[in-house]
mmCIF file of C-alpha atoms in Angstrom:
data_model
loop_
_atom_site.group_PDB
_atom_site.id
_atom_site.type_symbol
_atom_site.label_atom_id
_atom_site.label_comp_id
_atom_site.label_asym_id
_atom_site.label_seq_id
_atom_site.Cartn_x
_atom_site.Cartn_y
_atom_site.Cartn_z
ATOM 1 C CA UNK Z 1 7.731 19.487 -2.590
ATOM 2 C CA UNK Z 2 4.282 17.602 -4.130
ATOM 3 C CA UNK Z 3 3.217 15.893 -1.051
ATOM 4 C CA UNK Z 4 1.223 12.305 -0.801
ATOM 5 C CA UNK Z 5 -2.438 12.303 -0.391
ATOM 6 C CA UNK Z 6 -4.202 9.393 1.926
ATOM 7 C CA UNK Z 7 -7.245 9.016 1.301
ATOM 8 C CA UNK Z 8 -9.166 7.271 3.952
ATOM 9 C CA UNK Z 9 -12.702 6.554 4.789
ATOM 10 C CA UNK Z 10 -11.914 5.404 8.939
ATOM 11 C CA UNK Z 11 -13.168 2.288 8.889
ATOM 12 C CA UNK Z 12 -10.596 0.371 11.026
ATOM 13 C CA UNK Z 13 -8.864 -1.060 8.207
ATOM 14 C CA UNK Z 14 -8.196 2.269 7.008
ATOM 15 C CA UNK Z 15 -7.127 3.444 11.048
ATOM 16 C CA UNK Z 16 -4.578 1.169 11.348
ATOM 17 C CA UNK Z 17 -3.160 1.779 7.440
ATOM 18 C CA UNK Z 18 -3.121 5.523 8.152
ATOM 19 C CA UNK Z 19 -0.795 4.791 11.629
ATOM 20 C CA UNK Z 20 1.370 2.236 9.467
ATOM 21 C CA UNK Z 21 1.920 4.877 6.535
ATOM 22 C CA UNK Z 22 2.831 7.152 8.837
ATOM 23 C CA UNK Z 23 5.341 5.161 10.612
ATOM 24 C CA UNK Z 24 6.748 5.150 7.046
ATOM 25 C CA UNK Z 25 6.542 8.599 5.567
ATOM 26 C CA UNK Z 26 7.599 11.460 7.297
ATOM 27 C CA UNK Z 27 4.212 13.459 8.523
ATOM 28 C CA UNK Z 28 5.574 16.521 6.374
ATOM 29 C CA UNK Z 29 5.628 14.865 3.453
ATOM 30 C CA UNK Z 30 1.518 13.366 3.122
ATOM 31 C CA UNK Z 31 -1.576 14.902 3.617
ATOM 32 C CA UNK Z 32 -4.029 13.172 5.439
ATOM 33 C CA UNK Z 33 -8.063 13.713 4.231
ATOM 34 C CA UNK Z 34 -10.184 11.460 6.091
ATOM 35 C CA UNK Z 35 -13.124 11.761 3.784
ATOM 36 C CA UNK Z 36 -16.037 11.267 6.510
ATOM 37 C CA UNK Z 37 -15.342 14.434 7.935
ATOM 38 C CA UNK Z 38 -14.073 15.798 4.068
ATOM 39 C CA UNK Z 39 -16.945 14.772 1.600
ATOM 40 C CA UNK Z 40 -15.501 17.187 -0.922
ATOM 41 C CA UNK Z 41 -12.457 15.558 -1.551
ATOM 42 C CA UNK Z 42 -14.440 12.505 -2.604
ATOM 43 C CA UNK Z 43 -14.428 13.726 -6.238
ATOM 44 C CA UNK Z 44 -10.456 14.895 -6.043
ATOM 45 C CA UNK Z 45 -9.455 10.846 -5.063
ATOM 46 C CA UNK Z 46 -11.703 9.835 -7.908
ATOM 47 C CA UNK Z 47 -9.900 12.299 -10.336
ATOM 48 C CA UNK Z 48 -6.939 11.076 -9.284
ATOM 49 C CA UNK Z 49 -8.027 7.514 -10.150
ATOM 50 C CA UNK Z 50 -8.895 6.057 -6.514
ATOM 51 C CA UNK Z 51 -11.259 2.714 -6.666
ATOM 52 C CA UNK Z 52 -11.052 2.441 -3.173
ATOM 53 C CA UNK Z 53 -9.945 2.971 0.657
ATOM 54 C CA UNK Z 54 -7.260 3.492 2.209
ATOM 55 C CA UNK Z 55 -5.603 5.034 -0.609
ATOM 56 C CA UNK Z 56 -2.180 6.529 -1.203
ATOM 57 C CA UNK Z 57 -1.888 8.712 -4.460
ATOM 58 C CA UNK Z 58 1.818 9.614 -4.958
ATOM 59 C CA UNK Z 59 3.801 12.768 -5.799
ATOM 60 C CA UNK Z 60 4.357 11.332 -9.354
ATOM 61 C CA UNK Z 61 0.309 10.622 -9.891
ATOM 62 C CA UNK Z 62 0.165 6.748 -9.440
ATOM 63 C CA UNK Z 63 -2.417 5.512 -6.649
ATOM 64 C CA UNK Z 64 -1.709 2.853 -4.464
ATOM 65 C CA UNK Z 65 -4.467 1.135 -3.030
ATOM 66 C CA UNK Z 66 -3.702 -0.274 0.302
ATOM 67 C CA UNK Z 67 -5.837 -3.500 2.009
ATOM 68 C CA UNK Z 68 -9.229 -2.836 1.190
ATOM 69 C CA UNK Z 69 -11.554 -0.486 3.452
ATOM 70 C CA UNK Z 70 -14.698 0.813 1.486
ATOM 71 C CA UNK Z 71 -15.259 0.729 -2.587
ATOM 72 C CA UNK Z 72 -15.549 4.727 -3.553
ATOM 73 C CA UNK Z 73 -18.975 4.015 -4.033
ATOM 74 C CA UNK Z 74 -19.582 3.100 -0.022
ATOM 75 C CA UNK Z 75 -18.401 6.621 0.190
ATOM 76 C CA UNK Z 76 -19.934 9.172 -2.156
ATOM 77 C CA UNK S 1 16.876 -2.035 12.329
ATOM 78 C CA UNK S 2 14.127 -4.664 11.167
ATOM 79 C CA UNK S 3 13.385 -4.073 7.567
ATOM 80 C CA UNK S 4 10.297 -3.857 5.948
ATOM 81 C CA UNK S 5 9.848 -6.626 3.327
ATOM 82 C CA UNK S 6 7.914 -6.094 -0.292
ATOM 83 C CA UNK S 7 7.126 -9.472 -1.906
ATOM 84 C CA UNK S 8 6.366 -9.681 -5.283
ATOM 85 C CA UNK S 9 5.459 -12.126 -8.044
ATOM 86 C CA UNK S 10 6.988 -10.165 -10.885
ATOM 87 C CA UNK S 11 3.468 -8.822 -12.359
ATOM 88 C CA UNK S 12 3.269 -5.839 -13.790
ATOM 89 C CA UNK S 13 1.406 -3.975 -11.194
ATOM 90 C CA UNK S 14 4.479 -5.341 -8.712
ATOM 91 C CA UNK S 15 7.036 -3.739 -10.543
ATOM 92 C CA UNK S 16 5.260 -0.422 -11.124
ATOM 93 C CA UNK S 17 4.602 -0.824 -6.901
ATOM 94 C CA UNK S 18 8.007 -1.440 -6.199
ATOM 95 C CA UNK S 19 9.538 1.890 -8.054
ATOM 96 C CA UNK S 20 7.057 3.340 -6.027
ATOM 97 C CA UNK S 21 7.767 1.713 -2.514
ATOM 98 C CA UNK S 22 11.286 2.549 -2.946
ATOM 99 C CA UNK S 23 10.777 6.142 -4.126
ATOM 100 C CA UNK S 24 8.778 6.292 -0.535
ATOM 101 C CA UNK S 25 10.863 4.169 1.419
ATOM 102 C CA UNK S 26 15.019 4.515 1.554
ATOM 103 C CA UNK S 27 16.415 0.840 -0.144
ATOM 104 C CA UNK S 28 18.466 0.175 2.579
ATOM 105 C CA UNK S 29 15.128 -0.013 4.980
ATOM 106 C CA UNK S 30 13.709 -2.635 2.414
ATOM 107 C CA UNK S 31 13.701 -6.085 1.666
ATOM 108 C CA UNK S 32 12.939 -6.401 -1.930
ATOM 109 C CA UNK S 33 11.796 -10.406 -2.666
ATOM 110 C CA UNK S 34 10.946 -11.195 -6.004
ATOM 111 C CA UNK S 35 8.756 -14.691 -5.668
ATOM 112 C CA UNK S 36 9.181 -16.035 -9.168
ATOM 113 C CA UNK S 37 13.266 -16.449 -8.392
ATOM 114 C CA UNK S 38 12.658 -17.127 -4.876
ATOM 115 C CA UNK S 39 10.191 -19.937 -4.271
ATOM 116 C CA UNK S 40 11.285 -20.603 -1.308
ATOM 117 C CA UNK S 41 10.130 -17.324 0.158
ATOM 118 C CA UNK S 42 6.513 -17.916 -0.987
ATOM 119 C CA UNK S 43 5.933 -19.881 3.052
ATOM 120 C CA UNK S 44 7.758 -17.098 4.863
ATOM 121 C CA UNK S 45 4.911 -14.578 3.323
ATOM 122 C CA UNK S 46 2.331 -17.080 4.134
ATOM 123 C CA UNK S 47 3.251 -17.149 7.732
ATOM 124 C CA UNK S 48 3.292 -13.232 7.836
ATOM 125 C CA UNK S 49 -0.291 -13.266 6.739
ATOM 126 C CA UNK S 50 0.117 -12.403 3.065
ATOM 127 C CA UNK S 51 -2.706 -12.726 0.845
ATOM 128 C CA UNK S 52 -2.142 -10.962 -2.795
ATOM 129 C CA UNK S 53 0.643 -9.714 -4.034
ATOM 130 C CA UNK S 54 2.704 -7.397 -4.541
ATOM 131 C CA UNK S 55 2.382 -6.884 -0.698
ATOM 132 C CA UNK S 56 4.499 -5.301 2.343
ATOM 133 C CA UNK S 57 5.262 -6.752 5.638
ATOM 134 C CA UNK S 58 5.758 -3.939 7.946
ATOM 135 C CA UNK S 59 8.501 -4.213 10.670
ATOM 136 C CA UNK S 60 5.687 -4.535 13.077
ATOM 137 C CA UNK S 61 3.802 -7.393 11.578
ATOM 138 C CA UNK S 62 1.322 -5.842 9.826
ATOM 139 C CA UNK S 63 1.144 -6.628 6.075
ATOM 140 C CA UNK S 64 -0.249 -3.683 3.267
ATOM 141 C CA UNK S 65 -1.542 -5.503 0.479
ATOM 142 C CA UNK S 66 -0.861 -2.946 -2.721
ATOM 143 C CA UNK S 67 -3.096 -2.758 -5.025
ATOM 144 C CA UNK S 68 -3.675 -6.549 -6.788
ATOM 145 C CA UNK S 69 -1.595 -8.485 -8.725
ATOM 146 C CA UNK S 70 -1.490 -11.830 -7.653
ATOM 147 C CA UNK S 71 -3.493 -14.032 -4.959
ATOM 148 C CA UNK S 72 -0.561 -16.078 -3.297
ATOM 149 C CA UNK S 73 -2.450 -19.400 -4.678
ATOM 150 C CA UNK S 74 -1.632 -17.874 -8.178
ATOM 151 C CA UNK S 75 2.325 -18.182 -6.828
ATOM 152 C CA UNK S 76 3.007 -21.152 -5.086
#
């Protein structure tokens, strides 16, 4: 089973989305990167498309971008 | 159970967003409300803080604003 990927930057914006998406998704079934502690990943949420954070790319490839955190830029 | 509740004004980023919310989310846990045949509906997002659409209003009050497809000026 592909699982989600959130992407998140934790800035408080992206705090509270992370305990609202998981009050939503079972925790088996997303993987959580929090990319301040994870600066590698930076270039696997831009791959997958990601503009910004909090950001949840799906099993099936599409991105959802979720309230606005940090531009990818604020991040690299 | 309270449900959660996607609004949406029909755009094509809202549909795409709602296959997606309800590939995450089982249907009967969601309250799908399309804006452009449901006016009336356009206030009750208001009042729950909604912004842009398409956008989803947690059971707990907090709203994820999905990507962008609409401001709710662009709507009413």
């Amino acid at each position: 089973m592909t699982k989600e990927i959130f992407y998140h930057a934790v800035c408080p914006v992206c705090v509270r989305a992370e305990r609202d998406i998981l009050d939503l998704i079972p925790e088996n079934q997303v993987e959580l990167i929090h990319l301040d502690t994870d600066k590698t990943k930076v270039k696997d949420a831009e791959n997958a498309d990601v503009k910004s954070f909090p950001a949840l790319v799906l099993s099936n490839g599409n991105v959802l971008h979720i309230n606005f955190g940090a531009k990818i830029e604020d991040v690299k």
